[in-house]
Tab-separated table of C-alpha atoms in Angstrom:
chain	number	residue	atom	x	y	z
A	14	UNK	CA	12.617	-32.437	5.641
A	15	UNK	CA	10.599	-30.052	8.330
A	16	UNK	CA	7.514	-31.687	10.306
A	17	UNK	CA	5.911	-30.576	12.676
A	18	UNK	CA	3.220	-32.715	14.220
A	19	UNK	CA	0.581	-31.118	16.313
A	20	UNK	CA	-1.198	-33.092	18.946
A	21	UNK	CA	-3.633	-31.755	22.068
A	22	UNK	CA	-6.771	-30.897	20.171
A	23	UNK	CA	-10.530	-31.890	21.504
A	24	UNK	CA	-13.347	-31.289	22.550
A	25	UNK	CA	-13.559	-29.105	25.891
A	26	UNK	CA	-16.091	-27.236	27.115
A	27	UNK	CA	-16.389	-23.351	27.355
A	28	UNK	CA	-14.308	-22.151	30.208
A	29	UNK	CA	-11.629	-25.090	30.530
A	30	UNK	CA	-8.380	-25.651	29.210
A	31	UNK	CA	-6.183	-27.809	26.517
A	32	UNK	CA	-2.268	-28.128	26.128
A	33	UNK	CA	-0.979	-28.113	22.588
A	34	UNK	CA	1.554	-30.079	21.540
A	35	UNK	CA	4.092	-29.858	18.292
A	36	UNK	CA	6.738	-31.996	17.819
A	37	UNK	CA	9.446	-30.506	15.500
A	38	UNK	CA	12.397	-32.132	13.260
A	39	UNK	CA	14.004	-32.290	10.134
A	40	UNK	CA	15.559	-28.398	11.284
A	41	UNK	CA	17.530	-26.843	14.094
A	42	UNK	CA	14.694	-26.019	16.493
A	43	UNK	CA	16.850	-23.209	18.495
A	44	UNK	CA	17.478	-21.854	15.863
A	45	UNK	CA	13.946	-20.650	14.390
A	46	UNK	CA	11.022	-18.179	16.076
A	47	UNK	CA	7.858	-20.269	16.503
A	48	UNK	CA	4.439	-19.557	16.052
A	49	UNK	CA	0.939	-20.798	16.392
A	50	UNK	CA	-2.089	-20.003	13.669
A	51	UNK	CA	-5.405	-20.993	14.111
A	52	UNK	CA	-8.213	-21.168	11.582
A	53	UNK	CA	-11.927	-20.991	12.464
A	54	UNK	CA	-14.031	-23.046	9.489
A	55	UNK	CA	-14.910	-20.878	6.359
A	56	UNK	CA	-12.319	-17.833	8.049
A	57	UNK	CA	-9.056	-16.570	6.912
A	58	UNK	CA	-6.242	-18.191	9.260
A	59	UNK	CA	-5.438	-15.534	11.992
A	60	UNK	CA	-1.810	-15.242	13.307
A	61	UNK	CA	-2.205	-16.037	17.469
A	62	UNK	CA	0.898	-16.367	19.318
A	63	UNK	CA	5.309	-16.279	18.644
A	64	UNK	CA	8.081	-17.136	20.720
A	65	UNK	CA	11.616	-16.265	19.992
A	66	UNK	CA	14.092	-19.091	19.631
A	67	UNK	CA	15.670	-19.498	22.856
A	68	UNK	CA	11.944	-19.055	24.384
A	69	UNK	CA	12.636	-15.679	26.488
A	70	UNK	CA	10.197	-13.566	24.356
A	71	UNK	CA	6.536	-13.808	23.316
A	72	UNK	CA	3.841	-12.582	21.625
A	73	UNK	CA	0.170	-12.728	21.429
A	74	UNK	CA	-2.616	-11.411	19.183
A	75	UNK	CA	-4.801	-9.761	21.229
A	76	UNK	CA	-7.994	-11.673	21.219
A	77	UNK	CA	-6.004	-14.925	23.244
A	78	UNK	CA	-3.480	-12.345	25.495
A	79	UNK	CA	-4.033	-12.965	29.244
A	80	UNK	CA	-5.861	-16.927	28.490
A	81	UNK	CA	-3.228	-18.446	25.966
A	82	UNK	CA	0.044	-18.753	26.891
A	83	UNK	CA	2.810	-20.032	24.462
A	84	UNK	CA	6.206	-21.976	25.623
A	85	UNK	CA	9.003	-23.988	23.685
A	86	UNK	CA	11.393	-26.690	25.250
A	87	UNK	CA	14.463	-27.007	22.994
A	88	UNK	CA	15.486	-29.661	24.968
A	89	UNK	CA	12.461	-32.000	23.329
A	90	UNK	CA	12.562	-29.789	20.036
A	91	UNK	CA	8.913	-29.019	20.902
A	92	UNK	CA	6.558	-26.187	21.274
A	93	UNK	CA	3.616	-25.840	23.287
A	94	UNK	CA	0.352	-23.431	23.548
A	95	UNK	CA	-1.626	-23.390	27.540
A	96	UNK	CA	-5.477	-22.572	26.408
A	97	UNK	CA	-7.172	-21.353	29.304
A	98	UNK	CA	-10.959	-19.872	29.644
A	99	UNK	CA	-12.007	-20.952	26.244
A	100	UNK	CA	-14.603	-19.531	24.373
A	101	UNK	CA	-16.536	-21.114	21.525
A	102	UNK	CA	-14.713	-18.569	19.019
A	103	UNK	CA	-11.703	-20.263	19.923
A	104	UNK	CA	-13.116	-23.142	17.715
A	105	UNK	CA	-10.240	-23.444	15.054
A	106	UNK	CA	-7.875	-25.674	13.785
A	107	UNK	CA	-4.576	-24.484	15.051
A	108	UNK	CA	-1.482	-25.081	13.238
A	109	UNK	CA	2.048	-25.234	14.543
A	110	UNK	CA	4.416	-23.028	12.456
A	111	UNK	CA	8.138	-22.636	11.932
A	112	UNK	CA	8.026	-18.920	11.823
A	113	UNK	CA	9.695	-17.252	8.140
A	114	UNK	CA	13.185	-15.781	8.523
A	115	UNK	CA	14.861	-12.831	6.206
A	116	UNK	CA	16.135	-15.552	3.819
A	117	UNK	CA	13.095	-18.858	4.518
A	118	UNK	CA	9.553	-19.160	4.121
A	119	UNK	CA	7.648	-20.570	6.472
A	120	UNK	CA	6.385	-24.596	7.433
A	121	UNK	CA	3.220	-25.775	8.674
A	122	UNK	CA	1.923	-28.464	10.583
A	123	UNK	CA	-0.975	-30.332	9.900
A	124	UNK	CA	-3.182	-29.142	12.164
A	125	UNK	CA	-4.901	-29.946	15.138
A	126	UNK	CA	-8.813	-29.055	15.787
A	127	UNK	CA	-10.110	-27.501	18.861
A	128	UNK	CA	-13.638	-27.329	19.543
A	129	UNK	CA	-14.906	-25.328	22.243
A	130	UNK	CA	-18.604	-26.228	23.087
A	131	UNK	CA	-21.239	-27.695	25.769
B	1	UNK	CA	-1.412	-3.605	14.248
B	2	UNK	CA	-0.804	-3.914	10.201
B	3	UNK	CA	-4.178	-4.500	8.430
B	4	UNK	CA	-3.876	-6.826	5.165
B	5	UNK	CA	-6.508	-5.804	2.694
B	6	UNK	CA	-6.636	-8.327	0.168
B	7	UNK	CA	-9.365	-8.196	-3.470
B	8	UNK	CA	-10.937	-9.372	-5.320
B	9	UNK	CA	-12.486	-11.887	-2.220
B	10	UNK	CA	-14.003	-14.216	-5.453
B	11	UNK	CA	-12.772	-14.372	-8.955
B	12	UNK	CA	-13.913	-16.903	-11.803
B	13	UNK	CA	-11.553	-17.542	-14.363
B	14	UNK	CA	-11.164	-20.377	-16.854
B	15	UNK	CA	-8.064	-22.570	-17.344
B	16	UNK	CA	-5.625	-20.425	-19.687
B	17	UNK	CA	-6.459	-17.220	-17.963
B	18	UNK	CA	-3.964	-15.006	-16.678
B	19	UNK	CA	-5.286	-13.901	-13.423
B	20	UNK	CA	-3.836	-11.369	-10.405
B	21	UNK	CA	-4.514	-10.986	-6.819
B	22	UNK	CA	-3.733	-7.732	-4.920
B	23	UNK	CA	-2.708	-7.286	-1.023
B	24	UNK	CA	-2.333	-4.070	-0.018
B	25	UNK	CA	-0.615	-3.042	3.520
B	26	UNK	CA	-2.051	-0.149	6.306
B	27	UNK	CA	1.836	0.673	6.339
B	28	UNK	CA	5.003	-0.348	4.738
B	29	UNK	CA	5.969	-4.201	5.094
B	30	UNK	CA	9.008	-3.482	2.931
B	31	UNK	CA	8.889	-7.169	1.732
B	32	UNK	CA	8.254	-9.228	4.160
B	33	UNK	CA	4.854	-10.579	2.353
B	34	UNK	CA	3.923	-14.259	2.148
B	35	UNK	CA	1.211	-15.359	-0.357
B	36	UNK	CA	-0.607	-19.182	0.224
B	37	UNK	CA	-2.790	-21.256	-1.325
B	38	UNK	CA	-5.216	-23.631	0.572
B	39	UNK	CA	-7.189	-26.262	-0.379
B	40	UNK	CA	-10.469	-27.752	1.529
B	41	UNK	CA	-9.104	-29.308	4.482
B	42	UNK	CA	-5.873	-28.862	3.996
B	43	UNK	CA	-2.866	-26.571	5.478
B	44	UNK	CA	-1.975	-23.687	3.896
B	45	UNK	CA	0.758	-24.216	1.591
B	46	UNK	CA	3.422	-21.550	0.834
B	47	UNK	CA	3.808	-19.900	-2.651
B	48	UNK	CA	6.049	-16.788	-2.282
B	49	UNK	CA	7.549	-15.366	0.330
B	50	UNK	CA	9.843	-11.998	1.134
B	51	UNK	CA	7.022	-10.714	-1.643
B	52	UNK	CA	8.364	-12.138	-4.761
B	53	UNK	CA	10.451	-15.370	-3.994
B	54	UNK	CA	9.252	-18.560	-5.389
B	55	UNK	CA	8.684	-21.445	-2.747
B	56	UNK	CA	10.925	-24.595	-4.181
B	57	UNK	CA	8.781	-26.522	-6.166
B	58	UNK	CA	6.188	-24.319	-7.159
B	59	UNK	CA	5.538	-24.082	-10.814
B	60	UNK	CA	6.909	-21.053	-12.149
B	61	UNK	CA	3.615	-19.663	-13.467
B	62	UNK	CA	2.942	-18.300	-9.934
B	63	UNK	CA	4.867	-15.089	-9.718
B	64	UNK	CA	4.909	-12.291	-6.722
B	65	UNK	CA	5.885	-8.382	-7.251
B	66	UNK	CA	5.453	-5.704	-5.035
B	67	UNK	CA	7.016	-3.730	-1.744
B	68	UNK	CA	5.947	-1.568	0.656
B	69	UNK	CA	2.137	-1.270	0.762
B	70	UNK	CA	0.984	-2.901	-2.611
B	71	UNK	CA	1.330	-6.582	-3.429
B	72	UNK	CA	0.115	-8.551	-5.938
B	73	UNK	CA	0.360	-12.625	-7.186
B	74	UNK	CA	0.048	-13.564	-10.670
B	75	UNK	CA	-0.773	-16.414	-11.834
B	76	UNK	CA	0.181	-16.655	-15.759
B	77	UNK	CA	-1.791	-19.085	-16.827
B	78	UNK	CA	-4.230	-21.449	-15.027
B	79	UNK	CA	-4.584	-25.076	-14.677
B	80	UNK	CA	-6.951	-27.242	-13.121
B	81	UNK	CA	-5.249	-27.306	-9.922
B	82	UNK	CA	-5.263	-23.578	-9.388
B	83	UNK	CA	-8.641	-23.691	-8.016
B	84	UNK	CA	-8.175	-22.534	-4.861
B	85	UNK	CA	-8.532	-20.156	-2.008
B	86	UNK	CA	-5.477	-17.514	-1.699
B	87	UNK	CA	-3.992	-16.052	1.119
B	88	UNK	CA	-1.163	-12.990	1.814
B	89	UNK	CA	0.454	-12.608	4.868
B	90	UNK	CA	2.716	-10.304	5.942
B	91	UNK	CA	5.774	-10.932	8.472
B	92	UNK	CA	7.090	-7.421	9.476
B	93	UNK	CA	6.343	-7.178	12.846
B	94	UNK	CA	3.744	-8.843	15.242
B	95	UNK	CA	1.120	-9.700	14.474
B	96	UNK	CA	1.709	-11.589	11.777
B	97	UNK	CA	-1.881	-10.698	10.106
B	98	UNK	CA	-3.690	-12.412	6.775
B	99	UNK	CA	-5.585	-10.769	4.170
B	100	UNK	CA	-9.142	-12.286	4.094
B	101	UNK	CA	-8.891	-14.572	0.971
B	102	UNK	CA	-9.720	-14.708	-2.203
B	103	UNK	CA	-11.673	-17.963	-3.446
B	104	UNK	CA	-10.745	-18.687	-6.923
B	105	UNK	CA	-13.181	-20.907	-8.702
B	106	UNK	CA	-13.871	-22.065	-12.294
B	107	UNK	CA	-16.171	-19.722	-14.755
């Protein structure tokens, strides 16, 4: 069975940082693209940030490009998003996702809330 | 960037109804199209994916159809615990963008 268990959420204040956390298993971790969603309260989710499997590409919506950065380490079968300069519309619970293939769906994580305020 | 327009944003229906849900694309997604449904408080959870596939153990009276630019999920007839907000998503390229729901609620 897939989990994926998202730790690193809190409350910071506007202009620091957090490290996410997800811990995957139950799959071949190299073997899937990764991705992070995030969800603001009342808001549709909103896609933020892939990596490719063996971690040498990545994407990034552009709203978090130059402040979030997204990593992997297939050694520990986990993946990881930097949040730097955060704003309080990065308020969100952000989810850690095992990103859909030609042939799977996609799994979510639980979740992990962020709140960015003073 | 591919915009997801999704309608109707609220729909009341009454358990029995048939009801559908329509995503359209701002260019062809072929089918890469995931639909969710999300409960208060909850994660997503996956219905369909590549735009008509059912998820494993999702009760068959969720259906998807569609390619290209126009999507839709059916639901054929509603129970109790179809009352829910809906999601599409489509996974053609980055980024990976949502329509902006549509909250389904009891008439």
């Amino acid at each position: 069975e897939v989990q994926l268990l998202e730790s690193g959420g809190g409350l910071v204040q506007p202009g620091g940082s957090l490290r996410l956390s997800c811990a995957a298993s139950g799959f071949t971790f190299t073997s899937y693209a990764m991705s992070w969603v995030r969800q603001a309260p009342g808001k549709a989710p909103e896609w933020v940030s892939a990596v490719s499997n063996r971690g040498d590409d990545t994407y990034y919506a552009d709203f978090v490009r130059g402040r979030f950065a997204i990593s992997r380490d297939n050694s520990r079968n986990t993946l990881y998003l930097q949040m730097n300069s955060l704003r309080a519309e990065d308020t969100a619970v952000y989810y850690c996702v095992k990103t859909a293939t030609v042939t799977t769906s996609s799994n979510w994580g639980q979740g992990t809330l962020v709140t960015v305020s003073s | 960037d591919i915009q997801m327009t999704q309608f109707p944003s609220t729909l009341s229906a009454s358990v029995g109804d048939r009801v559908t849900i329509t995503c359209r694309a701002s260019q062809s997604i072929s089918s890469w199209l995931a639909w969710y449904q999300q409960k208060p408080g909850k994660a997503p959870k996956v219905l369909i994916y590549k735009a008509s596939s059912l998820e494993s153990g999702v009760p068959s009276r969720f259906s998807g159809s569609g390619s290209g630019t126009e999507f839709t999920l059916t639901i054929s007839s509603l129970q109790p615990d179809d009352f829910a907000t809906y999601y599409c998503q489509h996974y053609n390229s980055y980024p990976y963008t949502f329509g902006q729901g549509t909250k389904l609620g009891i008439k």
